[in-house]
Coordinates of C-alpha atoms in Angstrom, one line a residue:
X1 CA 26.1 -29.4 41.3
X2 CA 28.2 -32.4 42.2
X3 CA 26.0 -35.4 42.5
X4 CA 26.8 -38.8 43.9
X5 CA 24.4 -41.4 42.3
X6 CA 24.3 -44.6 44.3
X7 CA 22.9 -47.6 42.4
X8 CA 24.5 -51.0 43.0
X9 CA 22.9 -52.6 39.9
X10 CA 23.8 -49.9 37.3
X11 CA 24.1 -51.0 33.7
X12 CA 24.5 -49.3 30.3
X13 CA 22.4 -50.5 27.3
X14 CA 25.2 -52.8 26.5
X15 CA 24.0 -55.0 29.4
X16 CA 20.9 -57.1 29.9
X17 CA 19.4 -55.4 32.9
X18 CA 17.5 -52.1 33.6
X19 CA 19.0 -48.9 32.3
X20 CA 17.0 -46.3 34.2
X21 CA 20.0 -45.0 36.2
X22 CA 22.1 -44.7 33.0
X23 CA 19.4 -42.6 31.4
X24 CA 18.9 -40.4 34.5
X25 CA 22.7 -39.9 35.1
X26 CA 23.1 -39.0 31.4
X27 CA 20.2 -36.5 31.6
X28 CA 21.7 -34.9 34.8
X29 CA 25.1 -34.6 33.1
X30 CA 23.4 -33.0 30.1
X31 CA 22.0 -30.3 32.4
X32 CA 25.5 -29.4 33.4
X33 CA 25.8 -31.4 36.7
X34 CA 28.9 -33.3 37.6
X35 CA 27.7 -36.8 38.2
X36 CA 29.6 -39.7 39.9
X37 CA 27.7 -43.0 39.7
X38 CA 28.9 -45.7 42.2
X39 CA 27.9 -49.3 41.4
X40 CA 28.9 -52.9 42.0
X41 CA 29.2 -55.8 39.5
X42 CA 25.7 -57.0 38.9
X43 CA 25.1 -60.2 36.9
X44 CA 24.0 -59.3 33.3
X45 CA 25.0 -55.6 33.7
X46 CA 27.6 -53.8 31.6
X47 CA 29.1 -50.8 33.4
X48 CA 31.0 -49.5 30.4
X49 CA 34.4 -50.0 32.2
X50 CA 36.9 -52.5 31.0
X51 CA 40.1 -51.8 32.8
X52 CA 41.6 -53.7 35.7
X53 CA 40.4 -53.3 39.3
X54 CA 42.9 -51.6 41.7
X55 CA 42.2 -52.2 45.4
X56 CA 38.8 -53.5 44.6
X57 CA 37.6 -50.6 42.4
X58 CA 37.9 -49.1 38.9
X59 CA 36.6 -45.9 37.4
X60 CA 36.3 -44.0 34.2
X61 CA 34.1 -41.8 32.1
X62 CA 30.9 -43.4 30.6
X63 CA 28.9 -41.3 28.3
X64 CA 29.1 -37.9 30.0
X65 CA 29.5 -38.9 33.6
X66 CA 32.0 -40.7 35.9
X67 CA 31.4 -44.3 37.0
X68 CA 33.1 -45.9 40.0
X69 CA 32.6 -49.7 40.0
X70 CA 33.4 -51.7 43.1
X71 CA 34.5 -55.4 42.7
X72 CA 31.4 -56.6 44.5
X73 CA 29.7 -59.3 42.4
X74 CA 25.9 -59.8 42.9
X75 CA 23.2 -61.7 41.0
X76 CA 19.9 -63.4 41.1
X77 CA 21.6 -66.9 41.2
X78 CA 23.1 -66.2 44.5
X79 CA 21.5 -67.4 47.7
X80 CA 19.9 -64.9 50.1
X81 CA 22.9 -64.9 52.4
X82 CA 25.4 -64.4 49.7
X83 CA 23.3 -61.5 48.2
X84 CA 23.0 -59.9 51.6
X85 CA 26.7 -60.0 52.0
X86 CA 27.1 -58.3 48.6
X87 CA 24.7 -55.6 49.6
X88 CA 26.6 -54.8 52.7
X89 CA 30.0 -54.9 51.1
X90 CA 28.8 -52.4 48.4
X91 CA 27.3 -50.2 51.1
X92 CA 30.6 -50.1 52.9
X93 CA 32.6 -49.2 49.8
X94 CA 30.0 -46.6 48.7
X95 CA 30.1 -45.0 52.2
X96 CA 33.8 -44.6 51.9
X97 CA 33.4 -42.8 48.6
X98 CA 30.6 -40.6 50.0
X99 CA 32.7 -39.5 53.0
X100 CA 35.9 -38.9 51.0
X101 CA 34.5 -37.1 48.0
X102 CA 33.3 -33.5 47.6
X103 CA 29.6 -33.8 46.7
X104 CA 26.6 -31.4 47.0
X105 CA 23.9 -34.1 46.9
X106 CA 23.6 -37.9 47.0
X107 CA 20.9 -39.9 45.2
X108 CA 20.4 -43.4 46.6
X109 CA 18.4 -45.7 44.3
X110 CA 16.9 -48.9 45.9
X111 CA 16.9 -51.9 45.5
X112 CA 18.7 -53.0 47.5
X113 CA 17.5 -51.1 50.5
X114 CA 21.0 -51.2 51.9
X115 CA 21.9 -48.4 49.4
X116 CA 20.4 -46.0 52.0
X117 CA 23.2 -46.8 54.5
X118 CA 26.0 -44.8 52.8
X119 CA 23.5 -41.9 52.2
X120 CA 22.4 -41.8 55.8
X121 CA 26.0 -42.0 57.0
X122 CA 27.1 -39.2 54.8
X123 CA 24.2 -37.1 55.9
X124 CA 25.1 -37.6 59.6
X125 CA 28.9 -37.1 59.3
X126 CA 29.1 -34.7 56.4
X127 CA 25.7 -33.1 56.4
X128 CA 25.3 -34.3 52.8
X129 CA 21.6 -34.1 51.7
X130 CA 20.2 -37.0 49.8
X131 CA 17.2 -38.1 47.7
X132 CA 15.9 -41.6 48.1
X133 CA 14.5 -43.5 45.1
X134 CA 12.2 -46.5 45.6
X135 CA 12.3 -48.9 42.7
X136 CA 11.0 -51.8 44.7
X137 CA 9.5 -51.4 48.2
X138 CA 11.5 -53.2 50.9
X139 CA 10.7 -54.8 53.3
X140 CA 7.1 -54.8 52.0
X141 CA 7.8 -57.1 49.0
X142 CA 10.0 -59.6 50.8
X143 CA 7.6 -59.7 53.7
X144 CA 4.6 -60.3 51.3
X145 CA 6.5 -63.2 49.7
X146 CA 7.6 -64.7 53.0
X147 CA 11.3 -64.2 52.3
X148 CA 13.4 -63.5 55.3
X149 CA 12.4 -63.4 58.9
X150 CA 10.5 -61.1 61.3
X151 CA 13.7 -59.9 62.8
X152 CA 15.1 -59.0 59.4
X153 CA 11.9 -57.3 58.3
X154 CA 11.9 -55.2 61.6
X155 CA 15.5 -54.1 60.8
X156 CA 14.6 -53.2 57.2
X157 CA 11.5 -51.3 58.4
X158 CA 13.7 -49.2 60.7
X159 CA 16.2 -48.5 57.8
X160 CA 13.3 -47.6 55.5
X161 CA 11.9 -45.3 58.2
X162 CA 15.3 -43.5 58.5
X163 CA 15.8 -43.2 54.7
X164 CA 12.3 -41.9 54.0
X165 CA 12.2 -39.4 57.0
X166 CA 15.7 -38.0 56.5
X167 CA 15.7 -37.7 52.6
X168 CA 15.1 -34.3 51.1
X169 CA 12.6 -36.1 48.8
X170 CA 11.5 -39.6 47.9
X171 CA 11.0 -40.6 44.2
X172 CA 8.7 -43.7 43.8
X173 CA 8.1 -45.6 40.6
X174 CA 4.3 -46.1 41.3
X175 CA 1.6 -44.6 43.5
X176 CA 1.6 -47.8 45.5
X177 CA 5.3 -47.4 46.2
X178 CA 4.7 -43.8 47.1
X179 CA 2.2 -44.9 49.7
X180 CA 4.8 -47.2 51.3
X181 CA 7.2 -44.2 51.5
X182 CA 4.5 -42.0 53.2
X183 CA 3.9 -44.9 55.7
X184 CA 7.6 -44.8 56.5
X185 CA 7.4 -41.1 57.2
X186 CA 8.4 -39.4 54.0
X187 CA 7.3 -35.8 53.7
X188 CA 7.9 -35.0 50.1
X189 CA 7.1 -37.9 47.6
X190 CA 7.0 -37.7 43.9
X191 CA 5.9 -40.5 41.5
X192 CA 8.1 -40.9 38.5
X193 CA 7.5 -44.2 36.7
X194 CA 9.7 -46.3 34.4
X195 CA 9.8 -45.1 30.8
X196 CA 10.3 -46.4 27.3
X197 CA 13.4 -46.1 25.3
X198 CA 11.8 -45.2 22.0
X199 CA 15.2 -45.0 20.2
X200 CA 16.4 -48.5 21.2
X201 CA 13.0 -50.3 20.8
X202 CA 10.4 -49.9 18.1
X203 CA 9.2 -50.8 14.6
X204 CA 12.4 -49.3 13.1
X205 CA 14.6 -52.1 14.6
X206 CA 15.5 -55.0 12.2
X207 CA 13.8 -58.2 13.5
X208 CA 15.8 -61.1 14.8
X209 CA 14.9 -64.5 16.4
X210 CA 17.0 -67.5 17.4
X211 CA 17.4 -70.5 15.2
X212 CA 15.3 -72.7 17.6
X213 CA 12.2 -70.7 16.6
X214 CA 10.5 -71.9 13.4
X215 CA 10.2 -69.1 10.7
X216 CA 6.4 -69.2 10.7
X217 CA 6.0 -69.4 14.5
X218 CA 3.9 -66.9 16.4
X219 CA 6.5 -65.9 19.0
X220 CA 5.6 -64.9 22.6
X221 CA 8.7 -63.6 24.5
X222 CA 9.3 -63.1 28.2
X223 CA 12.5 -61.1 28.9
X224 CA 13.4 -60.8 32.6
X225 CA 14.4 -62.4 35.8
X226 CA 13.7 -66.1 36.5
X227 CA 13.2 -65.9 40.2
X228 CA 10.5 -66.8 42.7
X229 CA 8.8 -63.4 42.3
X230 CA 8.2 -64.0 38.6
X231 CA 6.2 -67.2 38.9
X232 CA 7.3 -68.5 35.5
X233 CA 6.0 -72.0 36.2
X234 CA 2.7 -70.5 35.1
X235 CA 4.2 -70.0 31.6
X236 CA 5.5 -73.5 31.6
X237 CA 2.0 -74.8 32.3
X238 CA 0.5 -72.4 29.8
X239 CA 2.9 -73.7 27.1
X240 CA 1.7 -77.2 27.8
X241 CA -1.9 -76.1 27.4
X242 CA -1.9 -73.9 24.3
X243 CA -3.6 -75.5 21.3
X244 CA -2.2 -73.5 18.4
X245 CA 0.8 -75.4 17.0
X246 CA 2.3 -72.2 15.6
X247 CA 2.6 -70.6 19.0
X248 CA 6.1 -70.7 20.7
X249 CA 7.1 -69.3 24.0
X250 CA 10.6 -67.9 24.6
X251 CA 11.9 -67.2 28.1
X252 CA 15.0 -64.9 28.1
X253 CA 17.0 -64.3 31.3
X254 CA 18.6 -65.8 34.3
X255 CA 17.7 -66.5 37.9
X256 CA 17.5 -68.9 40.8
X257 CA 14.5 -70.7 39.3
X258 CA 15.8 -71.2 35.8
X259 CA 17.2 -74.7 36.1
X260 CA 14.0 -76.0 37.8
X261 CA 11.9 -74.4 35.0
X262 CA 14.0 -76.1 32.4
X263 CA 13.5 -79.4 34.1
X264 CA 9.7 -78.8 34.2
X265 CA 9.7 -77.9 30.5
X266 CA 11.5 -81.0 29.4
X267 CA 9.6 -82.5 26.4
X268 CA 7.8 -79.3 25.5
X269 CA 8.7 -78.4 21.9
X270 CA 7.0 -75.0 22.0
X271 CA 8.9 -73.6 25.0
X272 CA 12.5 -72.4 24.7
X273 CA 15.1 -70.7 27.0
X274 CA 17.8 -68.2 26.2
X275 CA 20.5 -66.6 28.4
X276 CA 20.2 -62.9 29.1
X277 CA 20.6 -60.7 26.0
X278 CA 22.2 -57.2 25.9
X279 CA 19.5 -54.5 25.4
X280 CA 20.6 -53.9 21.8
X281 CA 20.2 -57.6 21.0
X282 CA 16.9 -57.8 22.9
X283 CA 15.5 -54.9 20.8
X284 CA 15.9 -57.1 17.7
X285 CA 14.3 -60.1 19.4
X286 CA 11.3 -58.1 20.4
X287 CA 11.0 -56.7 16.8
X288 CA 11.0 -60.4 15.7
X289 CA 8.3 -61.4 18.3
X290 CA 4.5 -61.1 18.0
X291 CA 3.6 -61.0 21.7
X292 CA 5.2 -59.8 24.9
X293 CA 4.8 -61.8 28.1
X294 CA 4.5 -60.2 31.6
X295 CA 4.3 -62.8 34.4
X296 CA 4.4 -62.5 38.2
X297 CA 3.8 -64.9 41.0
X298 CA 0.3 -64.6 42.4
X299 CA 1.2 -62.3 45.3
X300 CA -1.5 -59.7 46.0
X301 CA 1.1 -57.1 47.0
X302 CA 2.5 -57.1 43.4
X303 CA -0.6 -55.3 42.1
X304 CA 0.5 -51.8 43.1
X305 CA 4.1 -52.4 44.3
X306 CA 5.8 -53.4 41.1
X307 CA 6.8 -51.5 37.9
X308 CA 8.5 -54.0 35.6
X309 CA 11.0 -52.6 33.1
X310 CA 10.1 -55.4 30.6
X311 CA 6.6 -54.0 30.3
X312 CA 8.0 -50.7 29.1
X313 CA 10.2 -52.4 26.6
X314 CA 7.3 -54.3 25.1
X315 CA 5.2 -51.2 24.7
X316 CA 8.1 -49.4 23.1
X317 CA 8.6 -52.3 20.7
X318 CA 4.9 -52.1 19.7
X319 CA 4.1 -55.5 21.0
X320 CA 0.7 -56.6 22.3
X321 CA 1.1 -57.9 25.9
X322 CA -0.3 -60.9 27.7
X323 CA 0.0 -60.3 31.4
X324 CA -1.3 -61.9 34.6
X325 CA -0.7 -58.8 36.7
X326 CA -3.6 -57.0 38.3
X327 CA -3.6 -53.4 39.5
X328 CA -1.3 -50.9 37.9
X329 CA -0.1 -53.1 35.0
X330 CA -3.7 -54.2 34.2
X331 CA -4.8 -50.6 34.0
X332 CA -1.9 -49.7 31.8
X333 CA -2.8 -52.5 29.3
X334 CA -6.5 -51.8 29.4
X335 CA -5.7 -48.2 28.2
X336 CA -5.7 -48.4 24.4
X337 CA -6.2 -51.3 24.9
X338 CA -2.8 -52.7 24.2
X339 CA -2.9 -56.2 25.8
X340 CA -4.9 -59.0 27.5
X341 CA -4.9 -59.5 31.3
X342 CA -5.6 -62.8 33.0
X343 CA -6.1 -63.5 36.7
X344 CA -3.0 -64.1 38.8
X345 CA -2.1 -67.8 39.0
X346 CA -4.4 -68.8 36.2
X347 CA -2.2 -70.7 33.7
X348 CA -5.2 -72.0 31.7
X349 CA -6.3 -68.3 31.3
X350 CA -2.8 -67.4 30.1
X351 CA -2.9 -70.3 27.5
X352 CA -6.4 -69.2 26.3
X353 CA -5.2 -65.5 25.9
X354 CA -2.1 -66.7 23.9
X355 CA -4.3 -68.9 21.7
X356 CA -6.7 -66.0 21.1
X357 CA -3.9 -63.7 19.9
X358 CA -2.1 -66.3 17.9
X359 CA -5.3 -66.9 15.9
X360 CA -6.0 -63.2 15.3
X361 CA -3.1 -61.3 13.5
X362 CA -5.4 -58.2 12.9
X363 CA -6.1 -57.9 16.7
X364 CA -2.4 -58.3 17.5
X365 CA -1.5 -55.5 15.0
X366 CA -4.2 -53.2 16.6
X367 CA -3.0 -53.9 20.1
X368 CA 0.6 -53.4 19.1
X369 CA -0.1 -50.0 17.5
X370 CA -1.9 -48.9 20.6
X371 CA 1.1 -50.1 22.7
X372 CA 3.5 -48.0 20.7
X373 CA 1.2 -45.0 20.7
X374 CA 0.9 -45.2 24.5
X375 CA 4.7 -45.5 24.8
X376 CA 5.2 -42.3 22.7
X377 CA 2.5 -40.3 24.4
X378 CA 2.9 -41.2 28.0
X379 CA 6.2 -43.1 28.7
X380 CA 8.9 -41.4 26.6
X381 CA 11.9 -41.8 28.8
X382 CA 13.4 -38.5 27.6
X383 CA 10.4 -36.6 29.0
X384 CA 10.5 -38.5 32.2
X385 CA 14.3 -37.9 32.5
X386 CA 13.6 -34.1 32.3
X387 CA 11.1 -34.4 35.1
X388 CA 13.6 -36.5 37.1
X389 CA 16.3 -33.7 36.7
X390 CA 13.8 -31.0 37.7
X391 CA 12.8 -33.0 40.9
X392 CA 16.5 -33.5 41.8
X393 CA 17.3 -29.8 41.3
X394 CA 14.3 -28.7 43.3
X395 CA 15.1 -31.0 46.2
X396 CA 18.7 -29.8 46.2

């Protein structure tokens, strides 16, 4: 089967962003399918291509599949208007590829929601069936955060309606996201969560930590976006409140809020910032950390509508997790248990949880063992990739 995989933010493990589409494309290729993955240039991503662009695109073989990269830069530091323009430019280039190539099936992975546009156009003009994957529900999340306008949300609702109703199947990363797909009219919805890369992360990885961290520090690491949705000002306040002098917090990543966070943290000796790290380097950092940090802004919709990759990385690394996320993430951490959960928006609670784990290495070790066990038993990405392939083949 010839599959066109549309994911604007694709990255290999050489980059600093999520690698789900890399793992799924590789699994499809291993099953004998001919996969073409079309992406843009996402900040922090590494597509595996290094040659020059010709007429705004370059292509080549990555692992066992073909990658077509369009020269459409996009990143969290861009303003909303600039990002919207990047979304539409990618959709236009991807539509041209979908209409000119010979494919049996398209797989459109959102976000952004605009990735559905080329899939819908190819379905209308070429009768190309497609599968729609929801990795973040739009417009539900932007609307819950107050980002955008009623007119924009209305337009995105109509696009989500069309994508969910016309797709052969919808793949959602959580049951909460699956409910949004059903509300948009999807008939066949399958839940396939994010998974753990047990080869890349784990106790077998040599530990590493940056020179700014004292050798005897208890290191709590957050690795992810620094945007409004992440609410990282809570970690800045928590760092100011912790009492254990050995405890240090490290925030790794990039985003629109990073400069403001650094200004807020001025004078705090136990809070540090790093630029995004390639996944291979991040694996060493997590091996050299004692706690994983999961933080989100106090938005009620986040309880069931998010599925953070960083949480899977922490579990795979065998780290106890401190999180302020209710709902799905809280249930996951309570199973084992493999972490501590504090109420959303409660920076003092975050500080108290961090102090409690810093003072109790035996408890940290027990929670970390439970985290790795859960990663191996429930979230092994290889098993989830097999399920993904089966769903794609059945839908086709």
